[in-house]
Tab-separated table of C-alpha atoms and ligand atoms in Angstrom:
chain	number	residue	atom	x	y	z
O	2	UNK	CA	-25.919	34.212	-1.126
O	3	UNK	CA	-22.591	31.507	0.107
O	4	UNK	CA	-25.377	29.374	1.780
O	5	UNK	CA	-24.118	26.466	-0.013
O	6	UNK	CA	-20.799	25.207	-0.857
O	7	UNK	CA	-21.644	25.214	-4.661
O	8	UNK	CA	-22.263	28.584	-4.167
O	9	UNK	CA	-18.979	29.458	-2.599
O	10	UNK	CA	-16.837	26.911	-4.569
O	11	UNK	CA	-18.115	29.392	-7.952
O	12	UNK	CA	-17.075	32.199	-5.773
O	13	UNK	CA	-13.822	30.928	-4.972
O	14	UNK	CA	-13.742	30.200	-9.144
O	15	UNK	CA	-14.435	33.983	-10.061
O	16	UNK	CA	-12.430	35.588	-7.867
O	17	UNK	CA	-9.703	34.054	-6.310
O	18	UNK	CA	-8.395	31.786	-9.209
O	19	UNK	CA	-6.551	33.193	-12.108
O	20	UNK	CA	-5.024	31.043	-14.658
O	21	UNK	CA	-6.055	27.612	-15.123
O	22	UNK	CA	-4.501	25.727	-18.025
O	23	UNK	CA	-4.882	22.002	-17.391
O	24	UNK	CA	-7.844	21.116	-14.898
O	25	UNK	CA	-9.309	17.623	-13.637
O	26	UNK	CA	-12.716	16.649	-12.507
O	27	UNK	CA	-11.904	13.574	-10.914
O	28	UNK	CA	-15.838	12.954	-10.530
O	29	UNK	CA	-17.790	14.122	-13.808
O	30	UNK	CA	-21.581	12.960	-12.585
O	31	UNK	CA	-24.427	14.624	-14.628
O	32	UNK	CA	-21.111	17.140	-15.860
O	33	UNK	CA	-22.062	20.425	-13.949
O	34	UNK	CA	-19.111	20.679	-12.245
O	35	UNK	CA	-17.083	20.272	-15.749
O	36	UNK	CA	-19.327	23.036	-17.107
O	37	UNK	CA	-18.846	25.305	-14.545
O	38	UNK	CA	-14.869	24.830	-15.252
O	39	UNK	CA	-14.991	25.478	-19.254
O	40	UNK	CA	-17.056	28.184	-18.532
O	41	UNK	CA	-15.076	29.705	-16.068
O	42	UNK	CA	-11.409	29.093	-16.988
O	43	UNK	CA	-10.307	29.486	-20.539
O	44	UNK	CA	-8.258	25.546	-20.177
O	45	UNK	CA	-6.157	24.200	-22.508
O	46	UNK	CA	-7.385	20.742	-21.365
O	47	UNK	CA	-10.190	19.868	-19.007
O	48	UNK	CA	-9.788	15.843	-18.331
O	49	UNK	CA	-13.204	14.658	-16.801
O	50	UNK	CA	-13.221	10.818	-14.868
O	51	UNK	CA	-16.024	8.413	-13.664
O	52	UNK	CA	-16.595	5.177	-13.674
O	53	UNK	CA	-20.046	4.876	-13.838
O	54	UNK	CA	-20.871	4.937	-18.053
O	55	UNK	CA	-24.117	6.613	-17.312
O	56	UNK	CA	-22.456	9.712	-15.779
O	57	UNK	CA	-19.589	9.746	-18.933
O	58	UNK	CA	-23.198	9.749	-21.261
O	59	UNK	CA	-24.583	12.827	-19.211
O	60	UNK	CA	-21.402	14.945	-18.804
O	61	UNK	CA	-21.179	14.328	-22.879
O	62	UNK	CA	-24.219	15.728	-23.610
O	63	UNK	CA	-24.107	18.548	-21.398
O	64	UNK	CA	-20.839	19.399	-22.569
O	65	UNK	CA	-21.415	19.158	-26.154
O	66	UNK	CA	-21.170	22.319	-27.307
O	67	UNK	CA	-17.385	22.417	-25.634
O	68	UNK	CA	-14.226	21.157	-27.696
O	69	UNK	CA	-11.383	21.196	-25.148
O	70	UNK	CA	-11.644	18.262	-22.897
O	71	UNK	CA	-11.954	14.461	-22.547
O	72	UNK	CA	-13.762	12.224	-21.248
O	73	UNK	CA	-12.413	9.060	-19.211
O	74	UNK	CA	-14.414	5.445	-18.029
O	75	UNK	CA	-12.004	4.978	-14.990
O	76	UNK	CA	-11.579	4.795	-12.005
O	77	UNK	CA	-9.571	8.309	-10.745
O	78	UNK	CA	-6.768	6.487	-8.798
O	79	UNK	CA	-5.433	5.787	-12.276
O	80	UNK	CA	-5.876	9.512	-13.354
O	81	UNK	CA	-2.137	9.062	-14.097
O	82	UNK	CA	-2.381	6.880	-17.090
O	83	UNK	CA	-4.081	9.664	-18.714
O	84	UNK	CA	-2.953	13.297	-17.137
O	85	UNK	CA	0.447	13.514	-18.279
O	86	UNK	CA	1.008	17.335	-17.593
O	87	UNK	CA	1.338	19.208	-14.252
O	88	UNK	CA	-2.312	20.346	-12.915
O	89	UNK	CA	-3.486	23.604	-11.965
O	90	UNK	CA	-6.764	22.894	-11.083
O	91	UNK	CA	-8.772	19.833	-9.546
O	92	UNK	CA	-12.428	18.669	-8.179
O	93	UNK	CA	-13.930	16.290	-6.454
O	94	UNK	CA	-17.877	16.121	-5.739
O	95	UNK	CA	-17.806	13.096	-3.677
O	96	UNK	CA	-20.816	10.586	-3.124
O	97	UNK	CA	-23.383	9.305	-5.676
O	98	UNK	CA	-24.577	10.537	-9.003
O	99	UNK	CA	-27.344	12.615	-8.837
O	100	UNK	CA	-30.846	10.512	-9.697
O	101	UNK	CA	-28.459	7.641	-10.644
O	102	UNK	CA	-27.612	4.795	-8.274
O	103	UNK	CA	-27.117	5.311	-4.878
O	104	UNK	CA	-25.251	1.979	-4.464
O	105	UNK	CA	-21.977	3.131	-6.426
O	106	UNK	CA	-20.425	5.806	-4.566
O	107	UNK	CA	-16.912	7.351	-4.331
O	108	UNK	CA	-14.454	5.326	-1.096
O	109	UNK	CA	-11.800	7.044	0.648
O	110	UNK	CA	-9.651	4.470	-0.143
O	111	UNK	CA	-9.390	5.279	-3.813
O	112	UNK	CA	-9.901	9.222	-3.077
O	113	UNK	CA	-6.379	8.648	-0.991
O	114	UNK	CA	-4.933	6.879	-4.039
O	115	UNK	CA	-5.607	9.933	-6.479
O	116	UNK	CA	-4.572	12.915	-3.823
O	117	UNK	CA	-1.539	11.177	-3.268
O	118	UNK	CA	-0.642	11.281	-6.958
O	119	UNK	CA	-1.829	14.312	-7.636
O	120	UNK	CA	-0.731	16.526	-5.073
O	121	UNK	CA	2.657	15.851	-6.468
O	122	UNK	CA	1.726	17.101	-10.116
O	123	UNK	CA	0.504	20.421	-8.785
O	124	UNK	CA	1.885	23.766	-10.243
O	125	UNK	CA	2.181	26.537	-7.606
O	126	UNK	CA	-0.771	28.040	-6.690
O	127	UNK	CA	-3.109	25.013	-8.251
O	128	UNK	CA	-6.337	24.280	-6.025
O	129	UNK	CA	-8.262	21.472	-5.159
O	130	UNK	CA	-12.136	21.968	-4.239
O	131	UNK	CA	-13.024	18.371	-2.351
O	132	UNK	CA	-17.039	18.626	-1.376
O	133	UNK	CA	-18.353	15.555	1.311
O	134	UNK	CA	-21.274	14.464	2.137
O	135	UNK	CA	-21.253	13.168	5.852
O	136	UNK	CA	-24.972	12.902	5.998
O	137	UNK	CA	-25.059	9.687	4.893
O	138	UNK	CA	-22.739	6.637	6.428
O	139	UNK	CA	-20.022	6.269	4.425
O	140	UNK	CA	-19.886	9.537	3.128
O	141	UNK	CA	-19.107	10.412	6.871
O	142	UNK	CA	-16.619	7.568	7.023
O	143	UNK	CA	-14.962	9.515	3.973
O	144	UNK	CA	-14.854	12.568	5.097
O	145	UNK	CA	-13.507	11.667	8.636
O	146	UNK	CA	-10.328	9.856	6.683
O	147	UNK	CA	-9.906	12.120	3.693
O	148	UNK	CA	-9.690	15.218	6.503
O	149	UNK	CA	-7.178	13.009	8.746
O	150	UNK	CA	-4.956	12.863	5.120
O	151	UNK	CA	-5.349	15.824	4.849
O	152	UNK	CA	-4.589	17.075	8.328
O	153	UNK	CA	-1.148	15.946	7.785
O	154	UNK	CA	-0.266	17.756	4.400
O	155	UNK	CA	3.223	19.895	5.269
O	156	UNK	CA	1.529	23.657	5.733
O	157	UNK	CA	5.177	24.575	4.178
O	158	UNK	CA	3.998	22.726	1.195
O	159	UNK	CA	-0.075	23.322	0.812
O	160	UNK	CA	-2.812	25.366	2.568
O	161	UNK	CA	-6.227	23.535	3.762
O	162	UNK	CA	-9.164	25.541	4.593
O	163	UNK	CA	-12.181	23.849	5.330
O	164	UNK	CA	-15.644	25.298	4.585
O	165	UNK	CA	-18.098	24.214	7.235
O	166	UNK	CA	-21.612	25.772	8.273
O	167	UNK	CA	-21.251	25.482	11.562
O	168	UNK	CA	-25.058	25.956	12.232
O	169	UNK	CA	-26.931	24.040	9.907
O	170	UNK	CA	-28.182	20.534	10.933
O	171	UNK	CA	-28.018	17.047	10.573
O	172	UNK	CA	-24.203	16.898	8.744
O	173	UNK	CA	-24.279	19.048	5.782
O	174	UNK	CA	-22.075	18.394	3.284
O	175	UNK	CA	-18.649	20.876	3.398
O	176	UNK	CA	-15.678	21.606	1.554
O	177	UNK	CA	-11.812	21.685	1.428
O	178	UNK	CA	-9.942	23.551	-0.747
O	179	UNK	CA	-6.119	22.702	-0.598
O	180	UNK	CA	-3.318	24.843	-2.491
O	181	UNK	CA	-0.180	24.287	-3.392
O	182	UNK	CA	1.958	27.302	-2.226
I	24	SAM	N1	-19.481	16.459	-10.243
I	24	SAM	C1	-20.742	15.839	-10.609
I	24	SAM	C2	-21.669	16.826	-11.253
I	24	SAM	O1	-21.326	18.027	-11.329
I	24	SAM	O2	-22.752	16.414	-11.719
I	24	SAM	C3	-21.357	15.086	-9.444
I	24	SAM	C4	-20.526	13.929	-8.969
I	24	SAM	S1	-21.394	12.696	-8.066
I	24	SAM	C5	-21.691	13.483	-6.528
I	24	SAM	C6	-20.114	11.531	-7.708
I	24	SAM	C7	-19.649	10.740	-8.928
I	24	SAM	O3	-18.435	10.050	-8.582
I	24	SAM	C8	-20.611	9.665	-9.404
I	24	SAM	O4	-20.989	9.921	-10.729
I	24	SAM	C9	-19.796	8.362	-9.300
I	24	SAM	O5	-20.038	7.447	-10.352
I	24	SAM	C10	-18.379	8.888	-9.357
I	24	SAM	N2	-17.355	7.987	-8.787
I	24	SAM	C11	-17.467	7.142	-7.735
I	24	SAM	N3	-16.284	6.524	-7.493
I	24	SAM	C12	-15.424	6.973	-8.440
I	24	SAM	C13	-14.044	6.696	-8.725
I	24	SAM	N4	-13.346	5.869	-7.973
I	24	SAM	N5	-13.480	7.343	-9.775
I	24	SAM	C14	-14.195	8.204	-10.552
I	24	SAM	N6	-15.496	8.511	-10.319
I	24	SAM	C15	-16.103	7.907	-9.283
């Protein structure tokens, strides 16, 4: 069933994507997201960011049967000091790790910082999955001024769908996906 967007971000990863060769997880958590790349895509180079160390610790240890990534304690505005190649494929699951603290979340401020910079390091047809999660204050604040970035983008340049239930309550969380044409 697509009655999540997890569920439809994996479909969107079976079927519509093809060749992924270098691929960024700009927000590593508990490293499900991560798997669900290396397991999907056969990467050269899957570079995985966060800034808490706690989430680096749990995205090592679920990917430790994997060889072909790397981990990175930063913040993902500064992806750039450490992706030197052109990107095919990037994610974002914004908010707060998973039964870690709810204090340290992602801000639109530095979200805005890394989609600048990495829209422009895009090979054709490379996607970006960006999940939010207005239900909670700032996660709605982040939303509302990632989407108004993103609003913008040239639709010469980049398509942006956004994945919305439109009938389930209280703000569920949603997706973009954004591709460079
Ligand atoms: N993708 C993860 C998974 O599959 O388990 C879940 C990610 S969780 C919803 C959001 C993560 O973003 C948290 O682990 C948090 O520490 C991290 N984060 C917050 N601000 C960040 C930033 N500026 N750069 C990198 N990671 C950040």
């Amino acid at each position: 069933m697509l009655n999540n967007t997890k569920s439809i971000i994996s479909f969107l990863i079976k079927n519509y994507i093809d060749e992924v060769s270098i691929a960024v997880d700009m927000t590593c958590g508990n490293g499900i997201d991560s798997k669900i790349i290396l397991d999907n895509f056969n990467v050269k180079k899957l570079y995985c960011f966060d800034i808490q160390k706690e989430a680096i610790d749990n995205t090592k240890e679920l990917l430790k049967s994997y060889f072909n990534y790397e981990l990175i304690l930063d913040n993902h505005k500064n992806f750039d000091k450490y992706v030197k190649e052109n990107i095919d494929f990037v994610i974002y699951n914004l908010g707060y790790l998973p039964k870690g603290d709810k204090n340290i979340t992602t801000n639109y401020l530095d979200v805005k910082d890394s989609l600048v910079k990495v829209l422009k390091k895009l090979n054709k047809k490379a996607v970006i999955f960006i999940t939010f999660y207005p239900g909670h204050f700032f996660g709605k604040i982040e939303s509302i001024e990632i989407l108004k970035f993103l609003e913008n983008l040239n639709q010469k340049e980049y398509i942006v769908l956004k994945f919305y239930f439109e009938n389930q309550k209280n703000n569920p969380p949603f997706f973009v996906m954004v591709q460079k044409i």
